[in-house]
Amino acid sequence: MNYEALIEELKKWDEDEKFYREVWQRRKKGEPLDPLYKREDIDPEVREWALDPDTMDPYKTEETFFANGRNVTLVKHPRYLPFFTHQHAFFEIRYSTFMDIFYNIIRDKSQIAVFFLGNLFEKDKTRYLLYHTSEDEVIRNYILDMYMEQMHMDDYSDRIICSLLTIFFTQLTWRHGMTVEIPEKAGRKTEYDDEILNYIIQNYNTVTLGDVASRILCLQREEYGRDRPDSGEGERCGTL
């Protein structure tokens, strides 16, 4: 399958999407939704997402999302899916996979590296990065290549997708890193950002949230000790 054929396939309306659209149109026109609750041809979970999204469990784990043996999953976002607040403990990439295949990206301290690592280890999360790729077919084609590989999953597909994903993020940073939009919170650096990022990079195989929290606390105590005239050198956090 070539790129154009895959794009046409992705443009096709799934039955779930048609149902989401019908719900949206009825709500927009103020028409009753009662008949839609009786649609037995629609998956019950899809009906609930469309008609009562607030009743859905907002939290998902790796185990409920990834197929066995897969480390990366690409999902087509359904059109007209109602907005609902949700959260999950992954980025459509397994945590261990991220730390393994993105080491070079982490080391370069790009916006993507800071985004991923910050959301893994910081309490205040950065909600998104917005890249304006416009009609960049290079970026588009990496996504399509991964999607096609996922469609005919074989013994080598997962490793191929992981490799393509690494190249994709590197190309995204190189081609569009200067114009990326970052929420206001992410634009405010703290005095410990560089030190903490270096600490994570040096210990990425074993570091935990507790380790990072302890490191931040140690740095704060060390800074406090230096600011006190009677404290001497203050507490030392040691080398990385």
mmCIF file of C-alpha atoms in Angstrom:
data_model
loop_
_atom_site.group_PDB
_atom_site.id
_atom_site.type_symbol
_atom_site.label_atom_id
_atom_site.label_comp_id
_atom_site.label_asym_id
_atom_site.label_seq_id
_atom_site.Cartn_x
_atom_site.Cartn_y
_atom_site.Cartn_z
ATOM 1 C CA MET A 1 0.000 0.000 0.000
ATOM 2 C CA ASN A 2 1.356 3.440 -0.932
ATOM 3 C CA TYR A 3 0.883 6.684 0.985
ATOM 4 C CA GLU A 4 -2.048 7.924 -1.108
ATOM 5 C CA ALA A 5 -3.928 4.646 -0.748
ATOM 6 C CA LEU A 6 -3.411 4.623 3.016
ATOM 7 C CA ILE A 7 -4.611 8.219 3.324
ATOM 8 C CA GLU A 8 -7.769 7.351 1.410
ATOM 9 C CA GLU A 9 -8.289 4.355 3.698
ATOM 10 C CA LEU A 10 -7.910 6.533 6.786
ATOM 11 C CA LYS A 11 -10.428 9.021 5.389
ATOM 12 C CA LYS A 12 -13.167 6.386 5.309
ATOM 13 C CA TRP A 13 -15.851 6.731 7.949
ATOM 14 C CA ASP A 14 -15.982 3.951 10.535
ATOM 15 C CA GLU A 15 -19.389 2.969 11.896
ATOM 16 C CA ASP A 16 -18.362 4.337 15.297
ATOM 17 C CA GLU A 17 -17.523 7.708 13.742
ATOM 18 C CA LYS A 18 -20.885 7.831 11.992
ATOM 19 C CA PHE A 19 -22.582 7.278 15.346
ATOM 20 C CA TYR A 20 -20.497 10.003 17.027
ATOM 21 C CA ARG A 21 -21.443 12.357 14.187
ATOM 22 C CA GLU A 22 -25.144 11.552 14.535
ATOM 23 C CA VAL A 23 -24.990 12.276 18.279
ATOM 24 C CA TRP A 24 -23.204 15.582 17.602
ATOM 25 C CA GLN A 25 -25.738 16.604 14.948
ATOM 26 C CA ARG A 26 -28.699 15.794 17.189
ATOM 27 C CA ARG A 27 -27.211 17.771 20.058
ATOM 28 C CA LYS A 28 -26.515 20.725 17.769
ATOM 29 C CA LYS A 29 -30.127 20.730 16.523
ATOM 30 C CA GLY A 30 -31.575 20.146 19.993
ATOM 31 C CA GLU A 31 -33.097 16.834 18.952
ATOM 32 C CA PRO A 32 -33.728 14.040 21.490
ATOM 33 C CA LEU A 33 -31.028 11.425 22.031
ATOM 34 C CA ASP A 34 -33.337 8.757 23.437
ATOM 35 C CA PRO A 35 -33.547 6.703 20.196
ATOM 36 C CA LEU A 36 -29.765 6.419 20.102
ATOM 37 C CA TYR A 37 -29.631 4.664 23.478
ATOM 38 C CA LYS A 38 -31.558 1.784 21.856
ATOM 39 C CA ARG A 39 -29.101 1.262 18.975
ATOM 40 C CA GLU A 40 -28.087 -2.359 19.492
ATOM 41 C CA ASP A 41 -25.897 -2.327 16.387
ATOM 42 C CA ILE A 42 -23.460 -0.012 18.202
ATOM 43 C CA ASP A 43 -20.886 -1.293 20.674
ATOM 44 C CA PRO A 44 -22.093 -0.468 24.234
ATOM 45 C CA GLU A 45 -18.801 1.240 25.085
ATOM 46 C CA VAL A 46 -19.081 3.440 21.985
ATOM 47 C CA ARG A 47 -22.637 4.373 22.966
ATOM 48 C CA GLU A 48 -21.442 5.322 26.429
ATOM 49 C CA TRP A 49 -18.548 7.402 25.066
ATOM 50 C CA ALA A 50 -20.906 9.256 22.738
ATOM 51 C CA LEU A 51 -23.926 9.709 24.991
ATOM 52 C CA ASP A 52 -22.538 9.717 28.541
ATOM 53 C CA PRO A 53 -18.800 10.505 28.359
ATOM 54 C CA ASP A 54 -18.732 11.700 31.979
ATOM 55 C CA THR A 55 -19.440 8.154 33.158
ATOM 56 C CA MET A 56 -16.325 6.743 31.486
ATOM 57 C CA ASP A 57 -13.298 5.730 33.515
ATOM 58 C CA PRO A 58 -10.856 8.612 32.810
ATOM 59 C CA TYR A 59 -7.710 6.646 33.682
ATOM 60 C CA LYS A 60 -5.957 4.142 31.442
ATOM 61 C CA THR A 61 -2.870 2.045 32.083
ATOM 62 C CA GLU A 62 -0.281 0.514 29.760
ATOM 63 C CA GLU A 63 -1.794 -2.925 30.284
ATOM 64 C CA THR A 64 -5.225 -1.891 28.983
ATOM 65 C CA PHE A 65 -3.848 -0.056 25.937
ATOM 66 C CA PHE A 66 -0.951 -1.989 24.435
ATOM 67 C CA ALA A 67 -1.293 -5.287 22.619
ATOM 68 C CA ASN A 68 0.984 -8.043 23.867
ATOM 69 C CA GLY A 69 4.538 -7.563 22.696
ATOM 70 C CA ARG A 70 4.040 -4.047 21.376
ATOM 71 C CA ASN A 71 5.939 -1.044 22.651
ATOM 72 C CA VAL A 72 4.360 1.655 20.455
ATOM 73 C CA THR A 73 0.739 1.981 19.355
ATOM 74 C CA LEU A 74 -0.643 4.358 16.721
ATOM 75 C CA VAL A 75 -4.353 5.128 16.969
ATOM 76 C CA LYS A 76 -6.559 7.019 14.543
ATOM 77 C CA HIS A 77 -8.538 9.578 16.541
ATOM 78 C CA PRO A 78 -12.273 9.074 15.814
ATOM 79 C CA ARG A 79 -13.975 12.076 14.253
ATOM 80 C CA TYR A 80 -16.754 13.642 16.348
ATOM 81 C CA LEU A 81 -15.668 11.792 19.484
ATOM 82 C CA PRO A 82 -17.022 13.915 22.370
ATOM 83 C CA PHE A 83 -14.468 15.678 24.510
ATOM 84 C CA PHE A 84 -13.986 14.245 27.975
ATOM 85 C CA THR A 85 -11.243 14.675 30.517
ATOM 86 C CA HIS A 86 -8.959 11.663 30.682
ATOM 87 C CA GLN A 87 -5.499 10.704 31.830
ATOM 88 C CA HIS A 88 -3.069 7.863 31.371
ATOM 89 C CA ALA A 89 0.317 6.790 32.643
ATOM 90 C CA PHE A 90 1.965 6.542 29.230
ATOM 91 C CA PHE A 91 2.455 8.450 25.952
ATOM 92 C CA GLU A 92 1.245 5.663 23.571
ATOM 93 C CA ILE A 93 4.865 4.552 24.209
ATOM 94 C CA ARG A 94 5.768 2.222 27.048
ATOM 95 C CA TYR A 95 7.880 3.914 29.739
ATOM 96 C CA SER A 96 10.730 1.427 29.396
ATOM 97 C CA THR A 97 10.681 1.769 25.617
ATOM 98 C CA PHE A 98 10.866 5.545 25.835
ATOM 99 C CA MET A 99 13.927 5.430 28.074
ATOM 100 C CA ASP A 100 15.621 2.874 25.805
ATOM 101 C CA ILE A 101 15.054 4.263 22.318
ATOM 102 C CA PHE A 102 15.040 7.978 23.101
ATOM 103 C CA TYR A 103 18.312 8.208 24.976
ATOM 104 C CA ASN A 104 19.968 10.336 22.279
ATOM 105 C CA ILE A 105 16.983 12.679 22.165
ATOM 106 C CA ILE A 106 17.060 13.005 25.944
ATOM 107 C CA ARG A 107 20.778 13.737 25.866
ATOM 108 C CA ASP A 108 20.254 16.570 23.365
ATOM 109 C CA LYS A 109 17.816 18.263 25.775
ATOM 110 C CA SER A 110 15.373 19.124 22.992
ATOM 111 C CA GLN A 111 11.849 20.392 23.673
ATOM 112 C CA ILE A 112 10.537 16.861 23.151
ATOM 113 C CA ALA A 113 13.012 15.446 25.671
ATOM 114 C CA VAL A 114 12.084 18.039 28.289
ATOM 115 C CA PHE A 115 8.378 17.436 27.597
ATOM 116 C CA PHE A 116 8.544 13.667 28.010
ATOM 117 C CA LEU A 117 10.875 13.652 30.981
ATOM 118 C CA GLY A 118 9.014 16.450 32.704
ATOM 119 C CA ASN A 119 5.734 14.581 32.388
ATOM 120 C CA LEU A 120 7.345 11.419 33.703
ATOM 121 C CA PHE A 121 8.950 12.965 36.762
ATOM 122 C CA GLU A 122 7.401 16.372 37.540
ATOM 123 C CA LYS A 123 4.258 17.025 39.548
ATOM 124 C CA ASP A 124 3.067 19.876 37.299
ATOM 125 C CA LYS A 125 2.667 18.401 33.828
ATOM 126 C CA THR A 126 3.105 20.133 30.485
ATOM 127 C CA ARG A 127 -0.154 19.417 28.672
ATOM 128 C CA TYR A 128 1.105 19.534 25.104
ATOM 129 C CA LEU A 129 3.655 20.624 22.525
ATOM 130 C CA LEU A 130 2.204 22.078 19.315
ATOM 131 C CA TYR A 131 4.306 21.708 16.171
ATOM 132 C CA HIS A 132 3.214 23.580 13.043
ATOM 133 C CA THR A 133 4.276 21.054 10.412
ATOM 134 C CA SER A 134 1.888 22.457 7.776
ATOM 135 C CA GLU A 135 2.307 20.365 4.605
ATOM 136 C CA ASP A 136 5.612 18.775 5.560
ATOM 137 C CA GLU A 137 5.377 15.426 3.775
ATOM 138 C CA VAL A 138 8.564 14.129 5.403
ATOM 139 C CA ILE A 139 6.927 14.276 8.835
ATOM 140 C CA ARG A 140 3.630 12.964 7.470
ATOM 141 C CA ASN A 141 5.286 10.019 5.753
ATOM 142 C CA TYR A 142 7.081 8.846 8.897
ATOM 143 C CA ILE A 143 3.691 8.598 10.610
ATOM 144 C CA LEU A 144 2.217 6.737 7.652
ATOM 145 C CA ASP A 145 5.207 4.369 7.535
ATOM 146 C CA MET A 146 4.657 3.480 11.188
ATOM 147 C CA TYR A 147 0.934 3.019 10.639
ATOM 148 C CA MET A 148 1.493 0.719 7.642
ATOM 149 C CA GLU A 149 4.002 -1.326 9.625
ATOM 150 C CA GLN A 150 1.456 -1.696 12.398
ATOM 151 C CA MET A 151 -1.207 -2.887 9.936
ATOM 152 C CA HIS A 152 0.739 -6.014 8.925
ATOM 153 C CA MET A 153 2.389 -6.636 12.302
ATOM 154 C CA ASP A 154 5.056 -9.365 12.126
ATOM 155 C CA ASP A 155 8.039 -10.415 14.253
ATOM 156 C CA TYR A 156 10.073 -7.370 13.209
ATOM 157 C CA SER A 157 7.391 -4.681 13.041
ATOM 158 C CA ASP A 158 7.621 -3.506 16.638
ATOM 159 C CA ARG A 159 11.375 -2.907 16.359
ATOM 160 C CA ILE A 160 10.921 -1.140 13.018
ATOM 161 C CA ILE A 161 8.239 1.142 14.474
ATOM 162 C CA CYS A 162 10.433 1.997 17.467
ATOM 163 C CA SER A 163 13.286 2.928 15.112
ATOM 164 C CA LEU A 164 11.003 5.011 12.882
ATOM 165 C CA LEU A 165 9.614 6.785 15.921
ATOM 166 C CA THR A 166 13.104 7.807 17.026
ATOM 167 C CA ILE A 167 13.822 9.243 13.572
ATOM 168 C CA PHE A 168 10.403 10.913 13.508
ATOM 169 C CA PHE A 169 11.025 12.828 16.732
ATOM 170 C CA THR A 170 14.536 13.780 15.647
ATOM 171 C CA GLN A 171 13.245 15.095 12.310
ATOM 172 C CA LEU A 172 10.381 16.907 14.048
ATOM 173 C CA THR A 173 12.819 18.696 16.365
ATOM 174 C CA TRP A 174 15.249 19.515 13.553
ATOM 175 C CA ARG A 175 12.648 20.743 11.063
ATOM 176 C CA HIS A 176 10.165 22.477 13.356
ATOM 177 C CA GLY A 177 11.814 22.957 16.751
ATOM 178 C CA MET A 178 12.153 26.726 16.265
ATOM 179 C CA THR A 179 8.392 27.248 15.863
ATOM 180 C CA VAL A 180 7.011 24.810 18.453
ATOM 181 C CA GLU A 181 4.330 26.223 20.772
ATOM 182 C CA ILE A 182 4.786 25.388 24.449
ATOM 183 C CA PRO A 183 2.254 26.238 27.199
ATOM 184 C CA GLU A 184 3.208 29.120 29.448
ATOM 185 C CA LYS A 185 4.071 26.855 32.363
ATOM 186 C CA ALA A 186 6.638 24.978 30.251
ATOM 187 C CA GLY A 187 8.321 28.203 29.251
ATOM 188 C CA ARG A 188 9.265 29.056 32.823
ATOM 189 C CA LYS A 189 12.495 27.363 33.826
ATOM 190 C CA THR A 190 13.401 26.814 37.432
ATOM 191 C CA GLU A 191 16.921 27.142 38.782
ATOM 192 C CA TYR A 192 17.171 23.346 39.053
ATOM 193 C CA ASP A 193 15.966 22.334 35.568
ATOM 194 C CA ASP A 194 19.359 21.709 33.968
ATOM 195 C CA GLU A 195 20.734 19.889 36.993
ATOM 196 C CA ILE A 196 17.692 17.625 37.284
ATOM 197 C CA LEU A 197 17.687 16.846 33.558
ATOM 198 C CA ASN A 198 21.378 15.935 33.721
ATOM 199 C CA TYR A 199 20.673 13.732 36.727
ATOM 200 C CA ILE A 200 17.911 11.887 34.842
ATOM 201 C CA ILE A 201 20.093 11.466 31.756
ATOM 202 C CA GLN A 202 22.980 10.019 33.758
ATOM 203 C CA ASN A 203 20.719 7.611 35.644
ATOM 204 C CA TYR A 204 17.924 6.966 33.128
ATOM 205 C CA ASN A 205 18.073 3.171 33.495
ATOM 206 C CA THR A 206 17.287 3.214 37.202
ATOM 207 C CA VAL A 207 15.891 6.629 38.151
ATOM 208 C CA THR A 208 12.469 6.791 39.832
ATOM 209 C CA LEU A 209 10.104 9.602 40.747
ATOM 210 C CA GLY A 210 11.269 9.284 44.345
ATOM 211 C CA ASP A 211 14.909 9.653 43.278
ATOM 212 C CA VAL A 212 14.122 12.862 41.384
ATOM 213 C CA ALA A 213 12.119 14.281 44.291
ATOM 214 C CA SER A 214 14.999 13.529 46.683
ATOM 215 C CA ARG A 215 17.451 15.177 44.289
ATOM 216 C CA ILE A 216 15.353 18.353 44.090
ATOM 217 C CA LEU A 217 15.019 18.465 47.881
ATOM 218 C CA CYS A 218 18.778 18.035 48.268
ATOM 219 C CA LEU A 219 19.466 20.866 45.814
ATOM 220 C CA GLN A 220 17.062 23.126 47.684
ATOM 221 C CA ARG A 221 18.729 22.347 51.002
ATOM 222 C CA GLU A 222 22.146 22.909 49.457
ATOM 223 C CA GLU A 223 21.063 26.313 48.139
ATOM 224 C CA TYR A 224 19.512 27.226 51.475
ATOM 225 C CA GLY A 225 22.712 26.282 53.281
ATOM 226 C CA ARG A 226 24.843 28.502 51.031
ATOM 227 C CA ASP A 227 22.533 31.457 51.681
ATOM 228 C CA ARG A 228 23.007 31.199 55.462
ATOM 229 C CA PRO A 229 26.142 33.047 56.658
ATOM 230 C CA ASP A 230 26.721 30.610 59.535
ATOM 231 C CA SER A 231 26.207 27.411 57.594
ATOM 232 C CA GLY A 232 29.585 26.896 55.949
ATOM 233 C CA GLU A 233 29.346 24.920 52.749
ATOM 234 C CA GLY A 234 25.830 23.625 53.437
ATOM 235 C CA GLU A 235 24.563 20.209 52.396
ATOM 236 C CA ARG A 236 26.252 18.645 49.362
ATOM 237 C CA CYS A 237 24.256 16.537 46.927
ATOM 238 C CA GLY A 238 27.277 14.786 45.506
ATOM 239 C CA THR A 239 28.151 14.131 41.874
ATOM 240 C CA LEU A 240 25.771 12.835 39.221
#
